[in-house]
PDB file of C-alpha atoms in Angstrom:
ATOM      1  CA  MET A 600       0.173  -0.042   0.106  1.00 37.00           C
ATOM      2  CA  TYR A 601       1.600   3.094  -0.754  1.00 38.00           C
ATOM      3  CA  ALA A 602       0.642   6.781   0.945  1.00 40.00           C
ATOM      4  CA  THR A 603      -1.235   9.381  -1.401  1.00 40.00           C
ATOM      5  CA  ASP A 604      -1.315  13.174  -1.384  1.00 43.00           C
ATOM      6  CA  THR A 605      -5.065  12.581  -0.054  1.00 43.00           C
ATOM      7  CA  ASP A 606      -3.973  10.354   2.813  1.00 42.00           C
ATOM      8  CA  PRO A 607      -4.187  11.886   6.148  1.00 42.00           C
ATOM      9  CA  ALA A 608      -0.932  13.701   7.866  1.00 43.00           C
ATOM     10  CA  VAL A 609       0.411  11.224  10.969  1.00 41.00           C
ATOM     11  CA  PRO A 610      -0.246  13.820  14.251  1.00 50.00           C
ATOM     12  CA  ARG A 611       3.057  14.834  14.874  1.00 72.00           C
ATOM     13  CA  LEU A 612       3.394  15.879  18.780  1.00 73.00           C
ATOM     14  CA  HIS A 613       4.344  19.150  20.112  1.00 75.00           C
ATOM     15  CA  ALA A 614       7.651  19.858  20.583  1.00 80.00           C
ATOM     16  CA  ALA A 615       6.512  20.794  24.670  1.00 82.00           C
ATOM     17  CA  THR A 616       4.959  17.542  24.457  1.00 84.00           C
ATOM     18  CA  LEU A 617       8.108  15.594  24.086  1.00 85.00           C
ATOM     19  CA  LEU A 618       9.534  17.440  26.909  1.00 86.00           C
ATOM     20  CA  ALA A 619       7.038  16.895  28.976  1.00 87.00           C
ATOM     21  CA  LEU A 620       7.600  13.318  28.480  1.00 88.00           C
ATOM     22  CA  TRP A 621      11.260  13.871  28.935  1.00 89.00           C
ATOM     23  CA  LEU A 622      10.763  15.234  32.197  1.00 88.00           C
ATOM     24  CA  VAL A 623       8.280  12.682  33.611  1.00 87.00           C
ATOM     25  CA  TRP A 624      11.036   9.884  32.902  1.00 88.00           C
ATOM     26  CA  LEU A 625      13.267  11.713  34.613  1.00 87.00           C
ATOM     27  CA  LEU A 626      10.599  11.755  37.187  1.00 84.00           C
ATOM     28  CA  ALA A 627       9.871   8.409  36.991  1.00 83.00           C
ATOM     29  CA  GLY A 628      13.238   7.706  37.397  1.00 81.00           C
ATOM     30  CA  GLN A 629      13.538   9.641  41.294  1.00 78.00           C
ATOM     31  CA  VAL A 630      10.792   7.947  42.455  1.00 71.00           C
ATOM     32  CA  ALA A 631      11.607   4.592  41.658  1.00 60.00           C
ATOM     33  CA  GLY A 632      12.951   2.580  44.173  1.00 62.00           C
ATOM     34  CA  SER A 633      15.596  -0.249  43.921  1.00 61.00           C
ATOM     35  CA  PRO A 634      15.768  -2.368  42.085  1.00 68.00           C
ATOM     36  CA  TRP A 635      13.341  -0.471  39.618  1.00 77.00           C
ATOM     37  CA  HIS A 636      15.547   2.854  39.279  1.00 80.00           C
ATOM     38  CA  GLU A 637      18.764   0.811  38.081  1.00 84.00           C
ATOM     39  CA  LEU A 638      16.245  -0.587  35.284  1.00 86.00           C
ATOM     40  CA  TRP A 639      15.388   2.810  34.864  1.00 88.00           C
ATOM     41  CA  SER A 640      18.817   3.295  34.724  1.00 89.00           C
ATOM     42  CA  ALA A 641      19.970   0.772  32.695  1.00 91.00           C
ATOM     43  CA  ILE A 642      17.873   1.812  30.124  1.00 91.00           C
ATOM     44  CA  SER A 643      18.306   5.789  29.549  1.00 92.00           C
ATOM     45  CA  ILE A 644      22.490   4.912  29.477  1.00 93.00           C
ATOM     46  CA  THR A 645      21.132   2.340  26.559  1.00 94.00           C
ATOM     47  CA  CYS A 646      19.389   4.868  24.478  1.00 92.00           C
ATOM     48  CA  ALA A 647      22.176   7.494  24.862  1.00 93.00           C
ATOM     49  CA  LEU A 648      24.771   4.998  23.585  1.00 93.00           C
ATOM     50  CA  LEU A 649      22.533   4.264  20.976  1.00 93.00           C
ATOM     51  CA  LEU A 650      20.957   7.770  19.816  1.00 90.00           C
ATOM     52  CA  ALA A 651      23.684   9.731  21.388  1.00 90.00           C
ATOM     53  CA  ALA A 652      26.807   8.363  22.040  1.00 92.00           C
ATOM     54  CA  ARG A 653      29.286  11.334  21.997  1.00 92.00           C
ATOM     55  CA  PRO A 654      27.300  14.279  23.417  1.00 90.00           C
ATOM     56  CA  PHE A 655      26.856  11.184  25.986  1.00 93.00           C
ATOM     57  CA  LEU A 656      30.357  10.097  26.741  1.00 93.00           C
ATOM     58  CA  ARG A 657      31.387  13.923  26.867  1.00 91.00           C
ATOM     59  CA  LEU A 658      28.544  15.106  29.471  1.00 90.00           C
ATOM     60  CA  LEU A 659      31.186  11.992  31.697  1.00 92.00           C
ATOM     61  CA  ARG A 660      33.652  13.364  31.386  1.00 92.00           C
ATOM     62  CA  ARG A 661      33.023  16.585  32.716  1.00 90.00           C
ATOM     63  CA  LEU A 662      30.902  14.573  35.621  1.00 91.00           C
ATOM     64  CA  ARG A 663      33.860  12.380  36.459  1.00 92.00           C
ATOM     65  CA  TRP A 664      34.736  14.070  39.568  1.00 93.00           C
ATOM     66  CA  LEU A 665      31.574  14.249  40.884  1.00 92.00           C
ATOM     67  CA  LEU A 666      31.476  10.776  40.249  1.00 92.00           C
ATOM     68  CA  LEU A 667      34.089  10.116  42.303  1.00 93.00           C
ATOM     69  CA  ALA A 668      33.467  12.600  44.960  1.00 92.00           C
ATOM     70  CA  ILE A 669      30.001  10.310  45.292  1.00 91.00           C
ATOM     71  CA  LEU A 670      31.880   6.566  45.207  1.00 90.00           C
ATOM     72  CA  LEU A 671      34.371   8.049  47.974  1.00 89.00           C
ATOM     73  CA  THR A 672      31.739   9.736  50.316  1.00 89.00           C
ATOM     74  CA  PHE A 673      29.015   7.141  50.179  1.00 88.00           C
ATOM     75  CA  ALA A 674      32.028   4.553  50.182  1.00 84.00           C
ATOM     76  CA  LEU A 675      33.784   6.329  52.792  1.00 83.00           C
ATOM     77  CA  ALA A 676      31.269   7.369  55.207  1.00 82.00           C
ATOM     78  CA  THR A 677      28.659   4.524  55.422  1.00 80.00           C
ATOM     79  CA  PRO A 678      28.852   2.877  58.084  1.00 82.00           C
ATOM     80  CA  GLY A 679      28.482  -0.894  57.369  1.00 76.00           C
ATOM     81  CA  ARG A 680      31.426  -4.184  57.044  1.00 78.00           C
ATOM     82  CA  LEU A 681      34.413  -3.309  56.073  1.00 77.00           C
ATOM     83  CA  LEU A 682      35.214  -4.482  52.681  1.00 73.00           C
ATOM     84  CA  ILE A 683      38.633  -5.710  53.897  1.00 71.00           C
ATOM     85  CA  PRO A 684      38.425  -6.978  57.282  1.00 74.00           C
ATOM     86  CA  ASP A 685      41.541  -6.873  58.425  1.00 69.00           C
ATOM     87  CA  PHE A 686      41.684  -3.242  58.028  1.00 67.00           C
ATOM     88  CA  PRO A 687      40.629  -1.217  60.992  1.00 69.00           C
ATOM     89  CA  ALA A 688      39.112   1.723  58.227  1.00 71.00           C
ATOM     90  CA  GLY A 689      37.973   1.601  54.656  1.00 70.00           C
ATOM     91  CA  PRO A 690      35.424   1.436  52.450  1.00 81.00           C
ATOM     92  CA  SER A 691      32.519  -0.300  53.163  1.00 83.00           C
ATOM     93  CA  VAL A 692      30.347  -2.834  51.627  1.00 83.00           C
ATOM     94  CA  GLU A 693      27.042  -1.286  52.458  1.00 85.00           C
ATOM     95  CA  GLY A 694      28.402   2.371  51.487  1.00 84.00           C
ATOM     96  CA  LEU A 695      29.727   0.507  48.069  1.00 88.00           C
ATOM     97  CA  LEU A 696      26.244  -0.667  46.969  1.00 88.00           C
ATOM     98  CA  ALA A 697      24.889   3.301  47.883  1.00 88.00           C
ATOM     99  CA  ALA A 698      27.554   4.609  45.767  1.00 88.00           C
ATOM    100  CA  LEU A 699      26.895   1.974  42.885  1.00 90.00           C
ATOM    101  CA  SER A 700      22.952   3.432  43.247  1.00 87.00           C
ATOM    102  CA  ALA A 701      23.750   6.954  43.484  1.00 88.00           C
ATOM    103  CA  MET A 702      26.290   6.980  40.693  1.00 91.00           C
ATOM    104  CA  SER A 703      23.675   4.926  38.100  1.00 90.00           C
ATOM    105  CA  LYS A 704      20.945   7.513  39.329  1.00 89.00           C
ATOM    106  CA  LEU A 705      23.398  10.458  38.007  1.00 91.00           C
ATOM    107  CA  ILE A 706      24.493   8.479  34.998  1.00 93.00           C
ATOM    108  CA  GLY A 707      21.042   8.118  34.103  1.00 92.00           C
ATOM    109  CA  MET A 708      19.776  11.612  34.261  1.00 91.00           C
ATOM    110  CA  ALA A 709      23.095  12.904  32.675  1.00 92.00           C
ATOM    111  CA  ALA A 710      21.839  10.365  29.880  1.00 94.00           C
ATOM    112  CA  ALA A 711      18.709  11.166  29.406  1.00 92.00           C
ATOM    113  CA  VAL A 712      20.083  15.375  29.204  1.00 90.00           C
ATOM    114  CA  ALA A 713      22.374  14.366  26.186  1.00 92.00           C
ATOM    115  CA  VAL A 714      19.591  12.345  24.309  1.00 91.00           C
ATOM    116  CA  LEU A 715      17.220  15.853  24.778  1.00 89.00           C
ATOM    117  CA  LEU A 716      19.961  18.379  24.166  1.00 85.00           C
ATOM    118  CA  ASP A 717      21.549  16.052  20.667  1.00 87.00           C
ATOM    119  CA  ARG A 718      17.417  15.810  19.165  1.00 84.00           C
ATOM    120  CA  MET A 719      16.632  18.874  19.871  1.00 82.00           C
ATOM    121  CA  THR A 720      17.597  21.920  18.609  1.00 78.00           C
ATOM    122  CA  PRO A 721      18.410  24.779  20.863  1.00 75.00           C
ATOM    123  CA  ALA A 722      15.175  26.997  19.281  1.00 75.00           C
ATOM    124  CA  ARG A 723      12.552  23.912  19.278  1.00 80.00           C
ATOM    125  CA  LEU A 724      14.052  23.302  22.816  1.00 80.00           C
ATOM    126  CA  THR A 725      13.248  27.304  23.934  1.00 78.00           C
ATOM    127  CA  GLY A 726       9.773  27.385  22.240  1.00 77.00           C
ATOM    128  CA  ALA A 727       9.173  23.774  23.856  1.00 80.00           C
ATOM    129  CA  ILE A 728       9.856  26.032  27.472  1.00 79.00           C
ATOM    130  CA  HIS A 729       7.779  28.616  26.306  1.00 76.00           C
ATOM    131  CA  ARG A 730       4.952  26.433  25.955  1.00 78.00           C
ATOM    132  CA  LEU A 731       5.159  24.503  28.860  1.00 77.00           C
ATOM    133  CA  VAL A 732       5.939  27.401  31.023  1.00 76.00           C
ATOM    134  CA  HIS A 733       2.912  29.601  29.221  1.00 72.00           C
ATOM    135  CA  PRO A 734       0.738  27.291  28.181  1.00 70.00           C
ATOM    136  CA  LEU A 735      -2.457  29.039  27.289  1.00 65.00           C
ATOM    137  CA  SER A 736      -0.294  32.436  26.780  1.00 66.00           C
ATOM    138  CA  ALA A 737      -0.669  32.755  22.528  1.00 61.00           C
ATOM    139  CA  GLY A 738       2.651  34.473  21.847  1.00 63.00           C
ATOM    140  CA  HIS A 739       6.377  34.104  21.630  1.00 65.00           C
ATOM    141  CA  PRO A 740       9.439  34.032  23.834  1.00 63.00           C
ATOM    142  CA  SER A 741      10.043  38.085  24.506  1.00 63.00           C
ATOM    143  CA  SER A 742      13.611  39.031  25.549  1.00 59.00           C
ATOM    144  CA  GLY A 743      12.885  38.717  29.160  1.00 59.00           C
ATOM    145  CA  SER A 744      11.385  35.213  29.144  1.00 68.00           C
ATOM    146  CA  PHE A 745      12.389  32.083  31.343  1.00 67.00           C
ATOM    147  CA  ALA A 746      13.100  30.475  27.947  1.00 68.00           C
ATOM    148  CA  LEU A 747      15.535  32.764  26.617  1.00 70.00           C
ATOM    149  CA  ARG A 748      17.141  33.249  29.439  1.00 71.00           C
ATOM    150  CA  LEU A 749      17.875  29.549  29.879  1.00 69.00           C
ATOM    151  CA  GLN A 750      19.139  28.739  26.263  1.00 70.00           C
ATOM    152  CA  LEU A 751      21.327  32.145  26.475  1.00 68.00           C
ATOM    153  CA  VAL A 752      22.811  30.465  29.114  1.00 65.00           C
ATOM    154  CA  LEU A 753      23.364  27.176  28.130  1.00 64.00           C
ATOM    155  CA  HIS A 754      24.804  28.287  25.021  1.00 63.00           C
ATOM    156  CA  GLU A 755      27.322  30.417  27.235  1.00 62.00           C
ATOM    157  CA  ILE A 756      28.398  27.374  29.024  1.00 58.00           C
ATOM    158  CA  ASP A 757      28.928  25.429  25.757  1.00 61.00           C
ATOM    159  CA  HIS A 758      30.532  28.749  23.871  1.00 58.00           C
ATOM    160  CA  GLN A 759      32.665  30.451  26.565  1.00 57.00           C
ATOM    161  CA  VAL A 760      34.084  33.971  25.602  1.00 55.00           C
ATOM    162  CA  PRO A 761      36.933  34.873  27.239  1.00 56.00           C
ATOM    163  CA  GLY A 762      36.737  38.074  29.246  1.00 56.00           C
ATOM    164  CA  ARG A 763      31.974  37.520  28.998  1.00 56.00           C
ATOM    165  CA  SER A 764      30.779  36.239  31.854  1.00 58.00           C
ATOM    166  CA  TRP A 765      27.429  34.812  31.449  1.00 51.00           C
ATOM    167  CA  ARG A 766      25.558  37.481  33.571  1.00 58.00           C
ATOM    168  CA  SER A 767      26.082  39.825  30.544  1.00 59.00           C
ATOM    169  CA  TRP A 768      23.936  37.725  28.825  1.00 52.00           C
ATOM    170  CA  LEU A 769      20.472  38.159  30.743  1.00 53.00           C
ATOM    171  CA  GLU A 770      21.766  42.104  31.731  1.00 55.00           C
ATOM    172  CA  ASP A 771      21.869  42.354  27.170  1.00 51.00           C
ATOM    173  CA  GLY A 772      18.167  43.023  26.615  1.00 46.00           C
ATOM    174  CA  ASP A 773      18.626  42.851  22.389  1.00 45.00           C
ATOM    175  CA  SER A 774      20.617  39.552  23.107  1.00 45.00           C
ATOM    176  CA  GLY A 775      17.088  37.572  21.863  1.00 43.00           C
ATOM    177  CA  ALA A 776      17.261  39.200  18.783  1.00 42.00           C
ATOM    178  CA  SER A 777      20.032  37.222  17.513  1.00 54.00           C
ATOM    179  CA  VAL A 778      18.468  33.487  19.238  1.00 58.00           C
ATOM    180  CA  PRO A 779      16.489  31.632  17.010  1.00 61.00           C
ATOM    181  CA  VAL A 780      13.351  30.559  18.158  1.00 62.00           C
ATOM    182  CA  GLU A 781      10.818  27.666  16.808  1.00 60.00           C
ATOM    183  CA  MET A 782       6.656  28.859  16.191  1.00 61.00           C
ATOM    184  CA  CYS A 783       5.224  28.065  19.402  1.00 65.00           C
ATOM    185  CA  ALA A 784       1.980  26.546  18.406  1.00 69.00           C
ATOM    186  CA  PRO A 785      -0.676  25.841  20.462  1.00 70.00           C
ATOM    187  CA  LEU A 786      -1.255  22.292  22.334  1.00 72.00           C
ATOM    188  CA  ALA A 787      -3.381  20.214  20.023  1.00 74.00           C
ATOM    189  CA  THR A 788      -5.740  17.528  21.420  1.00 78.00           C
ATOM    190  CA  MET A 789      -3.422  14.768  20.904  1.00 83.00           C
ATOM    191  CA  ASP A 790      -0.591  16.316  22.929  1.00 79.00           C
ATOM    192  CA  ARG A 791      -3.238  16.525  25.731  1.00 81.00           C
ATOM    193  CA  VAL A 792      -4.094  13.445  25.304  1.00 85.00           C
ATOM    194  CA  VAL A 793      -0.826  12.654  25.653  1.00 85.00           C
ATOM    195  CA  LEU A 794       0.778  14.197  28.301  1.00 81.00           C
ATOM    196  CA  ALA A 795      -2.964  13.558  30.788  1.00 85.00           C
ATOM    197  CA  ALA A 796      -2.304   9.253  30.264  1.00 86.00           C
ATOM    198  CA  ALA A 797       1.755  10.530  31.016  1.00 83.00           C
ATOM    199  CA  ALA A 798       0.704  11.857  34.021  1.00 81.00           C
ATOM    200  CA  GLY A 799      -1.834   8.822  35.048  1.00 83.00           C
ATOM    201  CA  LEU A 800       1.249   6.223  33.992  1.00 81.00           C
ATOM    202  CA  LEU A 801       3.628   8.367  36.250  1.00 77.00           C
ATOM    203  CA  ALA A 802       1.009   8.237  39.076  1.00 77.00           C
ATOM    204  CA  LEU A 803       0.330   4.545  38.920  1.00 76.00           C
ATOM    205  CA  TRP A 804       4.588   4.276  38.864  1.00 71.00           C
ATOM    206  CA  HIS A 805       5.067   6.047  41.827  1.00 67.00           C
ATOM    207  CA  TRP A 806       2.128   4.392  44.117  1.00 70.00           C
ATOM    208  CA  ALA A 807       2.910   0.829  42.385  1.00 60.00           C
TER     209      ALA A 807
END
């Protein structure tokens, strides 16, 4: 069967809906208890390696010292059975397990962030954030909107200019004119249905 010009178009979800689904996925990872959050982390990491391997690995390199700090803090500060019983002090087995659990959740969140930033352009992300913050607004992000300011800060972090502070982006009232923003169309009926279903699934996941 071949598609023709008269065939109905496949409904396309709004960028704000995709962003909201991404936020629901993050919340699902936060409220999930063990061992479900390990499964959540494994799914997130697998998707990142398949869809956005390079940005994911780059983000992990930036988090390496934080991951090391988590490992040392949990392993050395959590009471329990010593990993090496003959030593008078050292990392505990319970501490290492707690560290691995916290690290897996952080890596899973980093994986989700990597997929989002790789699959959604800054212009589309800004429009999606603006629509979520102002779901009933018919306008587009102004130079002082939260969505546009957030995009400017993220751009400054990734493209640092020597001698320029990120605060200057927020103080520059005309900087928003050079930042692309995707059209912020209202949410369609399909978007509302998907968001309601996602909220319901998140509630069931939380109470399961």
